[in-house]
Amino acid sequence: MTATATEPTTKTLEVPGATLTYDVRRSETTTEPPLFLIGSPMGAGGFTTLASHFTDRTIVTYDPRGSERSTADDPASPITPQVQADDVHAIIQELGGGPVDLFASSGGAVVTLALVAAYPDDLRMAVAHEPPLASMVPDREQALAANRAIHDAYMANGFGAGMAKFMQVVMHQGPFTAEALAAPAPDPAMFGMSNEDDGNRNDLMLGHSVVWLTSFEPDFDAIRAAPTRLVIAVGAGSHGELAQRGGEEVAKRLGGEAVRFPGDHGGFLGGEYGQTGEPDAFAAKLREVLDQA
């Protein structure tokens, strides 16, 4: 008989400074711990396809504070990896406590590094996919400056300007050079976005993630001491973008090599947010890695 999971049940949780919204797809037959699928700023909506490959597991997804259905009481207060790790820990506790398994992508992978260090008993197995850690790459200062430029463009001229600069930075391949930093930002219209500034400065990625997540310094001693089996993953189809390079550097610091997953940064996506990677192959690789727990 094919394993099935229930339709998502949506719940909210009050935590210090925020109201979190999360979804549970419960499998009544599994003996495995829940599998969390998290991103940042990507919320639960980015994991619909990936979740569909794990109907034999209870799946938990959520929207980070300040993103989609989750709210931050003070949107200007820094939403750091440590803050988001506290939020994920609170959901784990609300659902009965750890250890659970977790797959995390992009900023969610950075949050996972903070979570493993702060709450070592929360996770049995964690797969951290392409953490965009500018703090870890050899061209650290230039990479940090490039991400700061995204935030500065957003704060000065609004969402379109910030996103155009973001696209320029995340598409950059290889180390950031002085020439790359000096390059003018593209016109937002090139990406189908408006130049108009609506005055809103509450975007999680542009207002927080490009500053706090990319500059995060993992506590590698605490991570090594944790009982969590931690796998650092990068996209086999990535080509030297910051997130891939950040993942590879983290893996080196932990004494190993990053595991190649099918596709690029969005390899698990199946049409969410208009992006399609290699979701079938990606899910198969994730299952193979999780089976090693």
Coordinates of C-alpha atoms in Angstrom, one line a residue:
M1 CA 0.0 0.0 0.0
T2 CA 1.3 3.5 -0.9
A3 CA 1.9 5.7 2.1
T4 CA -0.3 8.7 2.3
A5 CA -0.2 11.9 4.4
T6 CA -3.1 14.1 5.6
E7 CA -3.8 17.4 4.0
P8 CA -1.8 20.2 5.7
T9 CA -3.2 21.4 9.0
T10 CA -2.3 25.1 9.6
K11 CA -1.5 26.3 13.1
T12 CA -0.1 29.5 14.7
L13 CA 2.3 29.9 17.6
E14 CA 3.0 33.0 19.6
V15 CA 6.7 33.5 20.3
P16 CA 8.6 36.5 21.7
G17 CA 8.3 39.2 19.1
A18 CA 6.3 37.3 16.5
T19 CA 3.4 35.1 15.5
L20 CA 4.5 32.1 13.5
T21 CA 2.4 30.1 11.0
Y22 CA 3.2 26.5 10.3
D23 CA 1.7 23.5 8.5
V24 CA 1.7 19.9 9.5
R25 CA 1.1 17.1 7.0
R26 CA 0.7 14.1 9.3
S27 CA 1.5 10.5 8.4
E28 CA -0.4 8.2 10.7
T29 CA 1.7 5.2 9.9
T30 CA 5.3 6.5 10.2
T31 CA 7.6 5.5 13.0
E32 CA 10.2 8.1 11.9
P33 CA 10.4 11.5 13.5
P34 CA 8.9 14.5 11.8
L35 CA 10.7 15.9 8.8
F36 CA 11.0 19.7 8.8
L37 CA 11.4 21.5 5.5
I38 CA 12.6 25.1 6.0
G39 CA 13.9 28.1 4.1
S40 CA 14.5 31.8 4.8
P41 CA 13.1 34.0 3.5
M42 CA 11.3 31.2 1.6
G43 CA 8.2 30.0 3.5
A44 CA 6.1 26.9 3.5
G45 CA 4.9 27.6 -0.1
G46 CA 8.2 26.7 -1.5
F47 CA 8.2 23.1 -0.3
T48 CA 4.9 21.7 -1.7
T49 CA 6.6 19.6 -4.4
L50 CA 9.3 18.3 -2.1
A51 CA 6.8 17.4 0.6
S52 CA 4.8 15.4 -1.9
H53 CA 7.7 13.0 -2.2
F54 CA 7.6 12.2 1.5
T55 CA 4.1 11.1 2.1
D56 CA 5.4 8.4 4.4
R57 CA 6.7 11.0 6.8
T58 CA 5.0 13.7 8.9
I59 CA 6.1 16.9 7.3
V60 CA 6.4 20.3 9.0
T61 CA 6.8 23.5 7.0
Y62 CA 6.6 27.1 8.2
D63 CA 6.8 30.8 7.2
P64 CA 9.7 32.6 8.9
R65 CA 8.8 35.6 11.0
G66 CA 8.3 38.6 8.8
S67 CA 7.5 36.4 5.7
E68 CA 4.2 35.5 4.1
R69 CA 1.8 34.4 6.9
S70 CA 4.1 34.9 9.8
T71 CA 4.4 38.4 11.4
A72 CA 7.0 40.2 13.3
D73 CA 5.8 42.6 16.1
D74 CA 8.6 45.0 15.2
P75 CA 9.6 44.5 11.6
A76 CA 12.6 46.8 12.1
S77 CA 14.1 44.6 14.8
P78 CA 16.9 42.4 13.4
I79 CA 15.7 39.0 12.3
T80 CA 19.0 37.1 12.8
P81 CA 19.8 33.4 12.4
Q82 CA 19.7 33.1 16.2
V83 CA 16.2 34.6 16.3
Q84 CA 15.0 32.3 13.6
A85 CA 16.7 29.3 15.3
D86 CA 14.7 30.1 18.4
D87 CA 11.5 30.2 16.3
V88 CA 12.2 26.7 14.8
H89 CA 13.0 25.4 18.2
A90 CA 9.7 26.7 19.6
I91 CA 7.8 24.9 16.8
I92 CA 9.7 21.6 17.5
Q93 CA 8.9 22.0 21.2
E94 CA 5.2 22.7 20.4
L95 CA 5.0 19.5 18.4
G96 CA 6.5 17.3 21.2
G97 CA 10.2 18.1 21.1
G98 CA 13.1 16.6 19.3
P99 CA 15.0 15.0 17.9
V100 CA 13.5 15.6 14.4
D101 CA 15.0 15.5 10.9
L102 CA 15.3 18.6 8.9
F103 CA 16.1 19.8 5.4
A104 CA 16.9 23.4 5.0
S105 CA 17.7 25.5 2.0
S106 CA 19.5 28.8 1.5
G107 CA 18.9 31.1 4.5
G108 CA 17.2 28.2 6.2
A109 CA 20.6 26.4 6.0
V110 CA 22.2 29.2 7.8
V111 CA 19.4 29.1 10.5
T112 CA 20.1 25.4 10.8
L113 CA 23.7 26.0 11.7
A114 CA 22.5 28.3 14.5
L115 CA 19.9 25.8 15.6
V116 CA 22.4 22.9 15.8
A117 CA 24.7 25.0 17.9
A118 CA 22.0 26.4 20.2
Y119 CA 19.7 23.4 20.6
P120 CA 21.9 20.3 20.0
D121 CA 19.2 17.8 21.0
D122 CA 16.6 19.2 18.5
L123 CA 17.9 17.5 15.4
R124 CA 18.7 13.9 14.6
M125 CA 19.7 14.6 11.0
A126 CA 20.0 17.9 9.2
V127 CA 20.7 18.6 5.6
A128 CA 21.8 22.2 5.1
H129 CA 21.6 23.1 1.4
E130 CA 23.6 26.0 -0.1
P131 CA 23.9 28.4 2.9
P132 CA 24.8 31.8 1.3
L133 CA 27.5 32.6 3.9
A134 CA 29.5 35.6 2.7
S135 CA 31.4 35.4 6.0
M136 CA 32.9 32.0 5.0
V137 CA 34.3 32.6 1.5
P138 CA 37.9 33.6 0.8
D139 CA 36.7 36.9 -0.7
R140 CA 34.8 37.6 2.6
E141 CA 35.0 41.4 2.7
Q142 CA 33.9 41.9 -0.9
A143 CA 31.1 39.3 -0.5
L144 CA 29.8 41.0 2.6
A145 CA 30.0 44.4 0.9
A146 CA 28.0 43.0 -2.1
N147 CA 25.2 41.9 0.2
R148 CA 25.3 45.1 2.1
A149 CA 24.8 46.9 -1.2
I150 CA 21.6 45.0 -1.7
H151 CA 20.3 46.2 1.6
D152 CA 21.4 49.8 0.9
A153 CA 19.7 49.9 -2.5
Y154 CA 16.5 48.6 -0.9
M155 CA 16.6 51.1 2.0
A156 CA 17.4 54.0 -0.4
N157 CA 15.0 53.3 -3.3
G158 CA 12.6 50.5 -2.4
F159 CA 11.8 46.9 -3.5
G160 CA 12.5 47.1 -7.2
A161 CA 16.0 48.6 -6.7
G162 CA 16.8 46.1 -3.9
M163 CA 15.7 43.1 -5.9
A164 CA 17.6 44.2 -9.0
K165 CA 20.8 44.5 -7.0
F166 CA 19.9 41.1 -5.3
M167 CA 19.7 39.4 -8.7
Q168 CA 23.0 40.9 -9.8
V169 CA 24.7 39.6 -6.7
V170 CA 23.2 36.1 -6.5
M171 CA 23.8 35.5 -10.2
H172 CA 27.5 36.4 -9.8
Q173 CA 29.8 33.5 -10.3
G174 CA 33.2 33.2 -8.6
P175 CA 34.8 35.5 -6.1
F176 CA 33.6 39.1 -5.8
T177 CA 36.2 41.6 -7.1
A178 CA 36.5 45.4 -6.8
E179 CA 35.2 45.6 -10.4
A180 CA 32.1 43.5 -9.5
L181 CA 31.4 45.7 -6.5
A182 CA 31.7 48.9 -8.7
A183 CA 29.3 47.6 -11.4
P184 CA 26.1 49.6 -11.6
A185 CA 22.9 47.8 -10.5
P186 CA 20.7 46.7 -13.4
D187 CA 17.4 48.4 -14.1
P188 CA 14.5 46.7 -12.2
A189 CA 12.6 46.6 -15.5
M190 CA 15.0 44.0 -16.8
F191 CA 13.5 41.6 -14.2
G192 CA 9.9 42.7 -14.8
M193 CA 9.8 44.9 -11.7
S194 CA 8.8 48.5 -11.2
N195 CA 11.1 51.4 -10.4
E196 CA 8.4 52.9 -8.2
D197 CA 9.1 53.0 -4.4
D198 CA 6.0 52.1 -2.4
G199 CA 7.7 53.1 0.8
N200 CA 7.5 49.6 2.3
R201 CA 10.7 48.5 4.1
N202 CA 9.3 45.2 5.6
D203 CA 10.7 42.7 3.2
L204 CA 12.5 39.9 5.1
M205 CA 15.1 39.1 2.5
L206 CA 16.1 42.6 1.5
G207 CA 15.6 44.2 5.0
H208 CA 17.2 41.4 7.1
S209 CA 18.5 38.3 5.4
V210 CA 21.1 39.9 3.1
V211 CA 22.7 41.5 6.2
W212 CA 22.2 39.1 9.1
L213 CA 22.2 35.7 7.5
T214 CA 25.1 36.3 5.0
S215 CA 27.3 37.7 7.8
F216 CA 26.6 35.0 10.3
E217 CA 29.6 33.3 12.0
P218 CA 28.7 29.7 12.8
D219 CA 29.9 28.2 16.2
F220 CA 31.8 25.3 14.7
D221 CA 32.9 24.0 18.0
A222 CA 29.3 23.7 19.2
I223 CA 28.2 22.2 15.9
R224 CA 30.9 19.5 16.1
A225 CA 30.0 18.7 19.7
A226 CA 26.3 18.3 18.8
P227 CA 24.8 14.8 18.3
T228 CA 23.2 15.9 15.1
R229 CA 24.3 14.2 11.9
L230 CA 24.8 17.3 9.7
V231 CA 25.2 17.1 6.0
I232 CA 26.2 20.2 4.0
A233 CA 24.8 20.1 0.5
V234 CA 25.3 22.1 -2.7
G235 CA 23.8 22.0 -6.1
A236 CA 25.5 19.9 -8.7
G237 CA 24.2 22.4 -11.3
S238 CA 25.5 25.5 -9.4
H239 CA 28.4 27.4 -11.0
G240 CA 30.3 29.2 -8.3
E241 CA 27.5 31.4 -6.9
L242 CA 27.9 32.6 -3.4
A243 CA 25.5 30.0 -1.9
Q244 CA 27.4 27.1 -3.4
R245 CA 30.7 28.6 -2.3
G246 CA 29.4 29.2 1.2
G247 CA 28.3 25.6 1.5
E248 CA 31.6 24.3 0.3
E249 CA 33.5 26.4 2.8
V250 CA 31.3 25.3 5.7
A251 CA 31.8 21.7 4.8
K252 CA 35.6 22.3 4.8
R253 CA 35.5 23.9 8.2
L254 CA 33.6 20.8 9.5
G255 CA 36.3 18.5 8.1
G256 CA 34.5 17.1 5.1
E257 CA 33.1 17.9 1.6
A258 CA 29.7 19.1 0.5
V259 CA 27.3 16.5 -0.9
R260 CA 26.2 17.3 -4.5
F261 CA 22.4 17.4 -4.9
P262 CA 20.7 17.5 -8.3
G263 CA 20.0 20.9 -9.8
D264 CA 21.1 24.3 -8.7
H265 CA 20.1 26.5 -5.7
G266 CA 16.4 25.8 -6.4
G267 CA 16.9 22.1 -7.4
F268 CA 13.9 21.0 -5.2
L269 CA 11.4 23.4 -6.7
G270 CA 8.6 22.1 -8.9
G271 CA 7.1 25.3 -10.2
E272 CA 6.8 27.2 -6.9
Y273 CA 7.5 30.9 -7.4
G274 CA 7.8 30.2 -11.1
Q275 CA 10.9 28.1 -10.7
T276 CA 11.4 24.4 -11.7
G277 CA 14.5 22.5 -10.8
E278 CA 15.0 18.7 -10.7
P279 CA 12.5 17.8 -8.0
D280 CA 12.2 14.1 -8.6
A281 CA 16.0 13.5 -8.6
F282 CA 16.5 16.0 -5.7
A283 CA 13.9 14.2 -3.5
A284 CA 15.5 10.8 -4.3
K285 CA 18.9 12.2 -3.2
L286 CA 17.4 13.7 -0.1
R287 CA 15.8 10.3 0.8
E288 CA 19.1 8.5 0.3
V289 CA 20.8 10.9 2.6
L290 CA 18.1 10.9 5.3
D291 CA 18.2 7.1 5.2
Q292 CA 21.7 7.3 6.6
A293 CA 20.4 8.8 9.9

